[in-house]
Tab-separated table of C-alpha atoms in Angstrom:
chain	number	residue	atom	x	y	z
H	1	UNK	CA	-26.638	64.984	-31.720
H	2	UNK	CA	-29.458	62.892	-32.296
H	3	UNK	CA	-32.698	64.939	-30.768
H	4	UNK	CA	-36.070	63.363	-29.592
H	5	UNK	CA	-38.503	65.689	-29.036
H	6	UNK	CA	-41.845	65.425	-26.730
H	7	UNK	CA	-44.426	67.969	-27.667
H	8	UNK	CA	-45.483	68.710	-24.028
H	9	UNK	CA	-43.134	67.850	-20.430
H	10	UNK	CA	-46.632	68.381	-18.439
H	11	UNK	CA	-50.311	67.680	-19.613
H	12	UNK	CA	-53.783	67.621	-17.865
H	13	UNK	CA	-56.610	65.885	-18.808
H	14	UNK	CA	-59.972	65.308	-17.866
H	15	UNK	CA	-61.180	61.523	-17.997
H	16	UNK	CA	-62.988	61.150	-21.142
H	17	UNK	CA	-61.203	63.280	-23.568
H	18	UNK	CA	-59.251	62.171	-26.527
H	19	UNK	CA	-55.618	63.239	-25.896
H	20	UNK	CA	-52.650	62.956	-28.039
H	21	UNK	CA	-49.023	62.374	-26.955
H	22	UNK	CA	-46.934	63.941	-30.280
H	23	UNK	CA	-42.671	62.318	-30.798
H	24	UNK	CA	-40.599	64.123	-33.156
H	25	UNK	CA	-37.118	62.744	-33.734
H	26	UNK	CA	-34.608	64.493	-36.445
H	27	UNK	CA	-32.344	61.535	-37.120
H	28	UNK	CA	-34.075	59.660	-39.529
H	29	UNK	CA	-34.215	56.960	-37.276
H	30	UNK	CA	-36.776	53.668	-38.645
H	31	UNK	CA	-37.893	52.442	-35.345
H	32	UNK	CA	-39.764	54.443	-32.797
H	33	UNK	CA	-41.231	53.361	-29.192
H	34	UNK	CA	-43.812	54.618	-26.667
H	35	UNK	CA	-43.136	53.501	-23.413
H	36	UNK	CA	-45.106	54.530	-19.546
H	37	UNK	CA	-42.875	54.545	-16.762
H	38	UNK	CA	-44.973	53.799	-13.344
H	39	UNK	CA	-43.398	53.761	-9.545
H	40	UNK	CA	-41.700	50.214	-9.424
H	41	UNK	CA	-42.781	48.944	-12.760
H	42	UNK	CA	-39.999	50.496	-14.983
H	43	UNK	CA	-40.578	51.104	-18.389
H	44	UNK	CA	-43.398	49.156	-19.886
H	45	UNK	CA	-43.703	48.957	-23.850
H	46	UNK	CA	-46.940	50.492	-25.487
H	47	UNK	CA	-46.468	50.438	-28.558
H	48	UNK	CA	-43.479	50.462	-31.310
H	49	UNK	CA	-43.184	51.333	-35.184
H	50	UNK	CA	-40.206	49.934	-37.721
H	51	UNK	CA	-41.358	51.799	-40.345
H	52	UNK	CA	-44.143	54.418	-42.106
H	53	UNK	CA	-47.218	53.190	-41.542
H	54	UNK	CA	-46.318	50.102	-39.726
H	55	UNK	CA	-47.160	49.474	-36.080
H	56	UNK	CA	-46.295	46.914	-33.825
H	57	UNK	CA	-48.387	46.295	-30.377
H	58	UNK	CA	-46.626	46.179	-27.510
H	59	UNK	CA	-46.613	44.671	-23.785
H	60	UNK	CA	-49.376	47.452	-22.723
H	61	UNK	CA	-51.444	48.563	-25.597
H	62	UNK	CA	-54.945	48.668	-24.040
H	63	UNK	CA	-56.480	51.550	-24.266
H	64	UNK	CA	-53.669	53.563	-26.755
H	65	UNK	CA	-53.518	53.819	-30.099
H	66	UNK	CA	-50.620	55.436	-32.452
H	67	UNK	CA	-49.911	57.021	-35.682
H	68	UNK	CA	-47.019	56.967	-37.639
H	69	UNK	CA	-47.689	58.759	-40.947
H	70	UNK	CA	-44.164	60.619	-41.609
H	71	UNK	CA	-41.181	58.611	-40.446
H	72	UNK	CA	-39.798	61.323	-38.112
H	73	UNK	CA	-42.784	61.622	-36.090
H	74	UNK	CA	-44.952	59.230	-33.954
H	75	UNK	CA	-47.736	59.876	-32.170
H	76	UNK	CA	-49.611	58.020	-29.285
H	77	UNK	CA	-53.126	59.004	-28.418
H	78	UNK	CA	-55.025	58.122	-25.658
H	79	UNK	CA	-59.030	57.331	-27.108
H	80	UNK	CA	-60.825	57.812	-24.144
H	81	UNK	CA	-58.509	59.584	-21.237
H	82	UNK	CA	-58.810	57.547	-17.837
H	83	UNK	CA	-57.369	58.436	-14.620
H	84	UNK	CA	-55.122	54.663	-14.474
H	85	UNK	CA	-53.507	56.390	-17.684
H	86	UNK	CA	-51.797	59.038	-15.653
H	87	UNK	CA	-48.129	58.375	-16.112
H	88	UNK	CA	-44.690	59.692	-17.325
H	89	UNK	CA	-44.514	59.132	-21.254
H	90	UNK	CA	-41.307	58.147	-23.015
H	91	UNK	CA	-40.779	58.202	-26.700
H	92	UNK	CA	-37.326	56.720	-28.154
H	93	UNK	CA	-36.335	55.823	-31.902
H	94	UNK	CA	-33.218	53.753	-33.183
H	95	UNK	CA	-31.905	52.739	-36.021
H	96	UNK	CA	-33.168	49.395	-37.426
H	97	UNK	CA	-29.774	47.210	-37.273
H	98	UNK	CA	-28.846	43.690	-36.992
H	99	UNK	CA	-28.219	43.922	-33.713
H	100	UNK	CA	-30.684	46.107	-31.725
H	101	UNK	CA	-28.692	49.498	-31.287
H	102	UNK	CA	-28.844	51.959	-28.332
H	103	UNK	CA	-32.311	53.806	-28.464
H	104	UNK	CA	-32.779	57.682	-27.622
H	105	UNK	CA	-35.240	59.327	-25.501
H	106	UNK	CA	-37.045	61.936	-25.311
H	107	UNK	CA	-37.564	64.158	-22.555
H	108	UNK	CA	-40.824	62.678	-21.425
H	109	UNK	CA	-44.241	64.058	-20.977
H	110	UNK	CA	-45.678	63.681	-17.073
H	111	UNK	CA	-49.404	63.173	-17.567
H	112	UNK	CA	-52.130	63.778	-15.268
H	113	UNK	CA	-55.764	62.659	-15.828
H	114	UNK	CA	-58.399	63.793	-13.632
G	1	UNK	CA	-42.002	39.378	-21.202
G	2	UNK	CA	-39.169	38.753	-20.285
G	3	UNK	CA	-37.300	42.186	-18.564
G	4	UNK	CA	-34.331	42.853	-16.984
G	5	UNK	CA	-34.050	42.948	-13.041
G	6	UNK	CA	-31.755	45.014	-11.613
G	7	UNK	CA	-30.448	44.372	-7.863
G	8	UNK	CA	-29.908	46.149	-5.508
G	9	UNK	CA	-33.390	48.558	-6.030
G	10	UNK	CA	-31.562	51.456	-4.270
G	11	UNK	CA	-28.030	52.000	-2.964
G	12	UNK	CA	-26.884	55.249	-1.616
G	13	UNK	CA	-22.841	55.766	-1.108
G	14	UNK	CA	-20.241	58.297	-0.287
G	15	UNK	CA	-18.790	60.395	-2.815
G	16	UNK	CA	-15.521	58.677	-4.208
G	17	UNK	CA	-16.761	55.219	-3.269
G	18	UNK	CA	-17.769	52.193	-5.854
G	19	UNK	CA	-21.549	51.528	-7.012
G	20	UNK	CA	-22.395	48.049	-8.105
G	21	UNK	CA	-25.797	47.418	-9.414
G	22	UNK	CA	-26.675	43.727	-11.419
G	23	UNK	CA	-29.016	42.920	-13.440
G	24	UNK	CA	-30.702	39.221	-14.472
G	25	UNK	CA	-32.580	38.570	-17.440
G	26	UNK	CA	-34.311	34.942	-18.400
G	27	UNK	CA	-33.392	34.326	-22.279
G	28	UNK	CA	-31.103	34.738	-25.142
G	29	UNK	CA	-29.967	38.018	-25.615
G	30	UNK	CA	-28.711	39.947	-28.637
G	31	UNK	CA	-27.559	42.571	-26.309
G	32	UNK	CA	-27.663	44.497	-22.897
G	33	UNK	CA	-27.418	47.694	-22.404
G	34	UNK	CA	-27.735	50.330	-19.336
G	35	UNK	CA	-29.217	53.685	-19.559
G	36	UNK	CA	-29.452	56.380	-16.771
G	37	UNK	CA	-32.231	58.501	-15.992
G	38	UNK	CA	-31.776	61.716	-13.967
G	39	UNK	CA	-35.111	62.865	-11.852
G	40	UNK	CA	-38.355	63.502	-13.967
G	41	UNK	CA	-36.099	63.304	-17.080
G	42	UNK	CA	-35.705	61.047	-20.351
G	43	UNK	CA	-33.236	58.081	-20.372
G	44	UNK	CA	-29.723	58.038	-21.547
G	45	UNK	CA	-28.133	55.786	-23.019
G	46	UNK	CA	-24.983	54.572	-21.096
G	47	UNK	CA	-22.964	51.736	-22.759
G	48	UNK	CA	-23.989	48.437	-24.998
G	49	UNK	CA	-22.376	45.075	-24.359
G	50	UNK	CA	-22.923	42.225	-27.017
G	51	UNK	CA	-23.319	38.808	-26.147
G	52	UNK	CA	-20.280	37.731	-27.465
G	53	UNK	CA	-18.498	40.146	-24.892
G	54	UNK	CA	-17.389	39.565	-21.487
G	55	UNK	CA	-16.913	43.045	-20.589
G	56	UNK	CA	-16.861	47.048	-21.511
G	57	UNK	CA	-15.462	49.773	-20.229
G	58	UNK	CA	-16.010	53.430	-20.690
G	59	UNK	CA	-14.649	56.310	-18.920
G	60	UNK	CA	-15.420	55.349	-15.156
G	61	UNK	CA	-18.079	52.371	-16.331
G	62	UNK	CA	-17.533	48.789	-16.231
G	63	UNK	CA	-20.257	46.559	-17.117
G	64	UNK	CA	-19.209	42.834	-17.805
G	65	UNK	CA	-21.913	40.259	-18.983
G	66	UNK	CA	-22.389	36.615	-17.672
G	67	UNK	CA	-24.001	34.502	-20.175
G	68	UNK	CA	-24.090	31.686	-18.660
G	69	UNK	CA	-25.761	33.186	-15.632
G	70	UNK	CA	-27.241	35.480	-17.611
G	71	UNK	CA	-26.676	38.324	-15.479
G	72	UNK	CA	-24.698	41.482	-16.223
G	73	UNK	CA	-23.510	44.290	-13.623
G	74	UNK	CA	-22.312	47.862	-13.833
G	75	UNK	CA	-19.705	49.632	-12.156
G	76	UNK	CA	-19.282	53.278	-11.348
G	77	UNK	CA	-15.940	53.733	-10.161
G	78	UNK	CA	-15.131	57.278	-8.219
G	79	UNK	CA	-18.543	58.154	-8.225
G	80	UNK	CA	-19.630	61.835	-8.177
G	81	UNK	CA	-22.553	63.629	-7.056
G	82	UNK	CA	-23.396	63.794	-10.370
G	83	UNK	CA	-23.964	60.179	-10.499
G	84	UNK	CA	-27.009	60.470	-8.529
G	85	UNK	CA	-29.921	59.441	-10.689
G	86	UNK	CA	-31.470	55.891	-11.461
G	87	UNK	CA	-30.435	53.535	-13.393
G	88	UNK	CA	-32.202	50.671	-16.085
G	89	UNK	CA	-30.431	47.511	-17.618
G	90	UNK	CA	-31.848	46.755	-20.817
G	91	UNK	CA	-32.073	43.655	-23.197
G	92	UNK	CA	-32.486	43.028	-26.707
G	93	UNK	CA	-33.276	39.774	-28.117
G	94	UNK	CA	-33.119	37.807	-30.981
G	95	UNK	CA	-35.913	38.083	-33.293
G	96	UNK	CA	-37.378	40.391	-31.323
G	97	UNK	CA	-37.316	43.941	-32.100
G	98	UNK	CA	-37.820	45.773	-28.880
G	99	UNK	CA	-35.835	46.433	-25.890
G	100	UNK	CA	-37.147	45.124	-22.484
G	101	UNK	CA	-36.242	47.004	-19.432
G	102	UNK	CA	-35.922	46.586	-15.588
G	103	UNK	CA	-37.340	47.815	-12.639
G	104	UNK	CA	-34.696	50.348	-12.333
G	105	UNK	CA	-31.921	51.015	-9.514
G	106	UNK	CA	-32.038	54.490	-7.510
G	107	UNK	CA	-28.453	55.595	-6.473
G	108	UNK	CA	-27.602	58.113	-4.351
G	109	UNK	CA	-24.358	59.711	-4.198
G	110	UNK	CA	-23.826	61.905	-1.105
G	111	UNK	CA	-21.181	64.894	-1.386
């Protein structure tokens, strides 16, 4: 079974700090996605990655910044924490196909900035 | 961007009964897809449909896709307590390497 990891399901914050959202995924999947998920906004892209290195922004990307320096893992980090950030995280990865193929999630990470 | 929108927002039904949720989207699509999310959890995915298909079953899901209206809709036949969660339409589009999703619908199945 494909498995997408989030390093935390909870996090606190204080506004200000520098906070890092970590993605692990063990399928050796190219693409990988950070999504928020807000109260009757769905899932809003953040940012995406189709390969080492390579970083794509997405609809949302204000404020966020990722890493991608091993293909299984992505990372999202907040620069500058801020209490409009607080939000249920979603990381997914795919396969890179012709078509675009079903996407796994991870568990999500529910953070709180205060 | 363009997203899918899934109607109704929230349906809540008796346990055996039929839940029909649709979903619209504005462009070309490479394909749509529905995922469910149980409470404070990640999404799963559900079932793909291509645009060159009219419909897809598995187990007790249906989902057929209108092109021309571009609108698709998924059916949960028999549905279960277990059914009770939210669910997102999806849709991938040409060129575009990224999956846009909807609002998301909230069913409720009562025992």
């Amino acid at each position: 079974d494909v498995k997408v990891t989030q390093s935390s399901r909870y996090l606190v914050k204080r506004t200000g700090e520098k906070v890092f959202l970590e993605c692990v995924q063990d399928m050796d999947h190219e693409n990988m996605f950070w999504y928020r998920q807000d109260p009757g906004l769905g899932l809003r892209l953040i940012y995406f990655s189709y390969d080492v290195k390579m970083k794509e922004k997405g609809d949302i990307p204000e404020g966020y910044s990722v890493s991608r320096e091993k293909k299984e893992r992505f990372s999202l980090i907040l620069e500058s924490a801020s209490t409009n950030q607080t939000s249920m995280y979603l990381c997914a990865s795919s396969l890179r196909g012709t078509g675009f193929p079903e996407a796994f999630f991870g568990q999500g990470t529910r953070l709180t900035v205060v | 961007s363009q997203q899918g929108e899934e109607d109704p927002q929230a349906l809540s039904i008796q346990e055996g009964e039929n839940a029909t949720m649709n979903c619209s989207y504005k462009t070309s699509i490479n394909n749509l897809q529905w995922y469910r999310q149980n409470s404070g959890r990640g999404l799963v995915h559900l079932i793909l449909i291509r645009s060159n298909e009219r419909e897809k079953h598995s187990g007790r899901l249906r989902v057929t896709l209108d092109t021309s209206k571009k609108s698709s809709s998924l059916l949960i036949t028999a549905s279960r307590a277990a059914d009770t969660a939210s669910y997102f339409c999806a849709t991938a589009f040409y060129g575009n390497n990224r999956l846009a999703f909807g609002k998301g619908n909230q069913v409720v199945v009562i025992p």
